[in-house]
Tab-separated table of C-alpha atoms in Angstrom:
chain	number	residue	atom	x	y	z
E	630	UNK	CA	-9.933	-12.840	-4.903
E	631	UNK	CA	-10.450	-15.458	-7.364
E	632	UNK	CA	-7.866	-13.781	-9.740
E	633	UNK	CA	-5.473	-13.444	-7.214
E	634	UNK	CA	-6.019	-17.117	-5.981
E	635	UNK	CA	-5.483	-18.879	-9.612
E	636	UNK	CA	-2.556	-16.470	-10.245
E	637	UNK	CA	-4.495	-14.883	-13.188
E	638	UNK	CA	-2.564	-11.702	-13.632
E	639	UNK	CA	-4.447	-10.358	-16.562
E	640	UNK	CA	-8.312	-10.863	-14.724
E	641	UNK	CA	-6.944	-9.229	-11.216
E	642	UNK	CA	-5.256	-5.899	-13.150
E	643	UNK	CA	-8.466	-5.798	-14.973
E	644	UNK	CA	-10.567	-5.017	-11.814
E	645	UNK	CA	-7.913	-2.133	-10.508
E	646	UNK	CA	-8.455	1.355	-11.936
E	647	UNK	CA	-5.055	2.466	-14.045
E	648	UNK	CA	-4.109	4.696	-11.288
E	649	UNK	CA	-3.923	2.360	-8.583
E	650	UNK	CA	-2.133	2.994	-5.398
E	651	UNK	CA	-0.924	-0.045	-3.823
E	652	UNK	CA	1.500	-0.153	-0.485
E	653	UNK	CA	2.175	-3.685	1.179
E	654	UNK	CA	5.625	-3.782	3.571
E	655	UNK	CA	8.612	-2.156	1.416
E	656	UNK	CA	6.638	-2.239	-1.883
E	657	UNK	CA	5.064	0.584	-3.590
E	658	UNK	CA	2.998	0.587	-6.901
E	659	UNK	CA	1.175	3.549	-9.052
E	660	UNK	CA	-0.176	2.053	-11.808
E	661	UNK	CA	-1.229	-0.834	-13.642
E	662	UNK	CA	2.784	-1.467	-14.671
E	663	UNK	CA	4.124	-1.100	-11.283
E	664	UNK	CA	1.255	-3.754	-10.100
E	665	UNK	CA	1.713	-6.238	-12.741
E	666	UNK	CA	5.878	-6.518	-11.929
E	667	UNK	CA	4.868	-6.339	-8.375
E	668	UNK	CA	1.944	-9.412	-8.611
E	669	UNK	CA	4.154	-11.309	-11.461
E	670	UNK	CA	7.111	-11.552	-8.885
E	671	UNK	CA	4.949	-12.719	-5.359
E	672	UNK	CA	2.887	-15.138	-8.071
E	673	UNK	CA	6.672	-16.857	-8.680
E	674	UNK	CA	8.374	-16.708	-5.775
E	675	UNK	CA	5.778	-16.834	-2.973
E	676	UNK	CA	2.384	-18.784	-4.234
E	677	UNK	CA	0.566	-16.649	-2.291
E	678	UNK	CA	-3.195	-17.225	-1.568
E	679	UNK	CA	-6.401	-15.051	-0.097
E	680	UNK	CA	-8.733	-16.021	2.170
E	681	UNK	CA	-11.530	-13.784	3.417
E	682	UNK	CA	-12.296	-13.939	6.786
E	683	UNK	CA	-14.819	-11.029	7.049
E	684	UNK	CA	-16.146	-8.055	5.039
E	685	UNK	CA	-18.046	-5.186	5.804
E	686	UNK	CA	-19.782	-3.083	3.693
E	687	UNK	CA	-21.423	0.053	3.664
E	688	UNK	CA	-22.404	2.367	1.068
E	689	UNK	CA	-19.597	2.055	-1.435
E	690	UNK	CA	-16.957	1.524	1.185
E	691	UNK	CA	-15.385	-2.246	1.509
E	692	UNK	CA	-13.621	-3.929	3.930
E	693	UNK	CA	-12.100	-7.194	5.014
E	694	UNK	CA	-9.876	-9.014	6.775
E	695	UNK	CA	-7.724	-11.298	4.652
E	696	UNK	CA	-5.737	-14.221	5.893
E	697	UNK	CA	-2.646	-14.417	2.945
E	698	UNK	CA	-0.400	-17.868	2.549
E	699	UNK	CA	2.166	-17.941	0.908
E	700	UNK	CA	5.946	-19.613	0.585
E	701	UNK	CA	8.965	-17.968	2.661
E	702	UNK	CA	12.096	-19.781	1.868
E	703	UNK	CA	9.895	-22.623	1.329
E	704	UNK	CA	8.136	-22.671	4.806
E	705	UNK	CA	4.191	-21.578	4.429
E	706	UNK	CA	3.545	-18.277	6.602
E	707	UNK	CA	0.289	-16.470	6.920
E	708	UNK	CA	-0.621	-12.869	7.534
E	709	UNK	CA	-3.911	-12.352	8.621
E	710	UNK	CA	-4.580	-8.105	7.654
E	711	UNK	CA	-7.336	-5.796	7.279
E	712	UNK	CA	-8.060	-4.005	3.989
E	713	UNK	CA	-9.860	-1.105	3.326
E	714	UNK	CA	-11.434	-1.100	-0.552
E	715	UNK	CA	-13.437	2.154	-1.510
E	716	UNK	CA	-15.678	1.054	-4.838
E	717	UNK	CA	-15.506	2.723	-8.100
E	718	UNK	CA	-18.541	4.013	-9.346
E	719	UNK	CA	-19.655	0.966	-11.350
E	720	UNK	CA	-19.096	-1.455	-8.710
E	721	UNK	CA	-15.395	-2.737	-9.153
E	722	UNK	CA	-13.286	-2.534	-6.300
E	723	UNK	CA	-10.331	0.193	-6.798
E	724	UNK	CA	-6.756	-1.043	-5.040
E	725	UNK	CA	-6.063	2.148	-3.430
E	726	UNK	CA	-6.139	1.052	0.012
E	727	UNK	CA	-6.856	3.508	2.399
E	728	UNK	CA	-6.418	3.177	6.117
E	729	UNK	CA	-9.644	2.627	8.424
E	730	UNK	CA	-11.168	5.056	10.630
């Protein structure tokens, strides 16, 4: 969350595996190419920030409920969301998002 926080594009790809599916709204991503034009566009024109407002976890399942700020034609919005994380093997949180039982 720190990555995404700071903007730091290269540290937040680095913790997705290279297959990575992503959905948010209209937007669809499979890989780390898709992600990076996806991230490198809402980093410029929306400043968007995390916050965590709870996680769960069990086993090698993740989830939480992020609160996300950003800029919409330069009025600040939130979207408060839950997201579903399964863990890779060694501990790193994959992107693909699946829904919640």
């Amino acid at each position: 969350m720190a990555a995404f926080n700071t903007h730091d594009l290269d540290h937040l790809l680095g913790c997705l595996s290279a297959d990575t599916p992503w959905v948010t709204g209209s937007d669809r991503s499979r890989s780390i190419a898709e992600l990076a034009k996806l991230f490198e566009s809402a980093f410029t024109g929306l400043s968007p920030k995390l916050t965590s407002k709870n996680v769960v976890i069990d086993g090698d399942e993740v989830a939480c409920e992020l609160s996300e700020h950003l800029v919409v034609d330069g009025a600040t919005a939130s979207i408060t969301s839950p997201a579903p994380f399964p863990a890779s093997p060694r501990g790193v949180l994959r992107g693909d998002r699946r829904p919640g039982p």
